[in-house]
Amino acid sequence: MNQYEEDKVIMISEWPVIEQEAQLPERKPITLASQKKRPHEDEAEISKSKRSNLCRFPEPLVNVSVAKWWRKQPQAVKQQYTALLPQTKNSDTLLAGIMRLEITKEFMLSEVKRLADLSKKNNEDPDLHAALGSFHEKLRNFDEAKLHLEKAILLNNAEPEYKWLLGKIMKQVKVQEEQRSATSRLPFPQSKLSMPVYQNVDRVSAENLTAERFYEEYSSKQRPVVITGLQVADPPWTWQEIRTHAGDCGVTLKHSVENSCEWARLENKEKTTVSDYIDKIEESDGKMTSDGSKSNGYLFDWSLPLHCPKLVEKLSIPRYFAGDFLQRTGEGSLYRDSWPSLFVAPAGLCSELHVDAFGSNFWMAVFKGSKRWVFFPPSDMPYLYPQFPNSMDPIFEADLTSPNLEKQPLLHLTHPTECILTEGEVLFVSAGCPHRVENITSSVAISANFVDLSNWENVLQELELNAFVDPRSQDLLKQFTSCTFDKKMKFYDKEITWSEFKRNHLMKD
């Protein structure tokens, strides 16, 4: 599933200038390239006034600029827009809500004009072009944003943040191009557009599915499948089993937030222990609180190897996923010890439409309860209206619970599939496959991401982008692209123990 807090790239954010009396980090003034001293020019001949114009502080990118501007607004102005802003403590989501306000759009447009005027006087300042690109991105002028970031990189090829930002913008440019092309294929009149009928995901018994056949028919073709008859935990975990081994562990619960900028629209809710959380689920499963919210949060994607190795030692890894290339990397490598992770939820909680991080495949095994999954093939992503506000992982504007085809007509072109995943079943979801999950009943499940030849190119592409700003992604990319890295597929004829799985990197054909 998504990256853990231990592994997650934490981007530099200047949002705290709103929440506290924080100042921007000190940065040395830059000398504009077009105003550098000519060869043999005597410094003493430059007047004091001229020298003062040679140096200026870099223009901040849009997030910093908007945060500083909003912080300076009178309290009466802020209160006027309180009802229009997301009810959250998450700074990224709150800042995104501020950017949707008309008053903020007017400010951003004025900044674009100011920055454009500055760039006319000095077209050789990379920071000006980067700032302009970041503003155009938030105003959804993606082609213009692309041009400015390309110019910034041309002028300063050593700045990795510019390259990362351009990579994110290029994803949005590609989405926009595909949306324009797809719009011409919509039938008329558009007033009669509708969501396609959801098709059923294949269900196959493990007795009739070899690892080779799974690779050929499902993972290499990016097709989800439900596999029955697998023994992942013997016996399947109960509430008491989890309490015994993880009850005292502290966890941070998640909850769904409308218009959240976070992955799957899930944000931190509260901290508790696993034992107390399970007690609350058993006492009030699915009940609503007085404010209309679900009474319990979501224990979501909680790493077992990192937080509770005693539980993970009891697992067997399905034969179809046992050749995970992540296990062939060095000790301490990114993602090597992140999964499997634990998911516990009361009935009714959802993770909204999302795509798993860094181009990874994943599988899930349900031990208790049932979950409804909705999937779309990777080629449908543009039709689900993705945005990339703060990372390479998209959030989706499409609302599957009440689709609005007047505002989002491309939903008509999607190819949705669905399944109900129940106790004793294992689900495979391929890289780049948008999906939404609803807990029909209270549930217990585990999940793990993995890499093999079916998603190899996806993973390399995502790691190349994240490597600009994350040293651990850079290290993993270096290992994967080494001429000595073993990327041969290894097919197993049965499930393997956890200890065998962790020895995968030592196994050779």
PDB file of C-alpha atoms in Angstrom, residues 14 30 133 155 167 172 186 201 218 229 252 306 332 341 351 363 389 443 497 499:
ATOM      1  CA  GLU A  14       6.889  26.414   4.487  1.00  0.00           C
ATOM      2  CA  ILE A  30      21.953  35.051  -5.683  1.00  0.00           C
ATOM      3  CA  GLY A 133       5.980  27.389 -13.028  1.00  0.00           C
ATOM      4  CA  LEU A 155      19.510  27.776 -16.262  1.00  0.00           C
ATOM      5  CA  GLY A 167       8.400  15.471 -13.324  1.00  0.00           C
ATOM      6  CA  GLN A 172      -0.329  16.333 -15.193  1.00  0.00           C
ATOM      7  CA  LEU A 186     -17.527  10.947 -26.157  1.00  0.00           C
ATOM      8  CA  VAL A 201     -13.121  -9.609 -11.098  1.00  0.00           C
ATOM      9  CA  TYR A 218      -2.830 -11.614 -14.560  1.00  0.00           C
ATOM     10  CA  GLY A 229      -7.866 -21.688  -1.170  1.00  0.00           C
ATOM     11  CA  THR A 252      -2.030   6.277  14.794  1.00  0.00           C
ATOM     12  CA  LEU A 306       8.752  -2.663  11.726  1.00  0.00           C
ATOM     13  CA  GLY A 332      17.982  -1.343   5.384  1.00  0.00           C
ATOM     14  CA  SER A 341       1.132  -4.450   6.887  1.00  0.00           C
ATOM     15  CA  SER A 351     -10.128   4.399   1.552  1.00  0.00           C
ATOM     16  CA  TRP A 363      -1.752  -8.300  -2.667  1.00  0.00           C
ATOM     17  CA  PRO A 389      -0.806  18.343  -5.562  1.00  0.00           C
ATOM     18  CA  SER A 443     -12.412  -6.538   9.062  1.00  0.00           C
ATOM     19  CA  THR A 497       7.462 -19.316   5.232  1.00  0.00           C
ATOM     20  CA  SER A 499      11.957 -16.785   7.068  1.00  0.00           C
TER      21      SER A 499
END
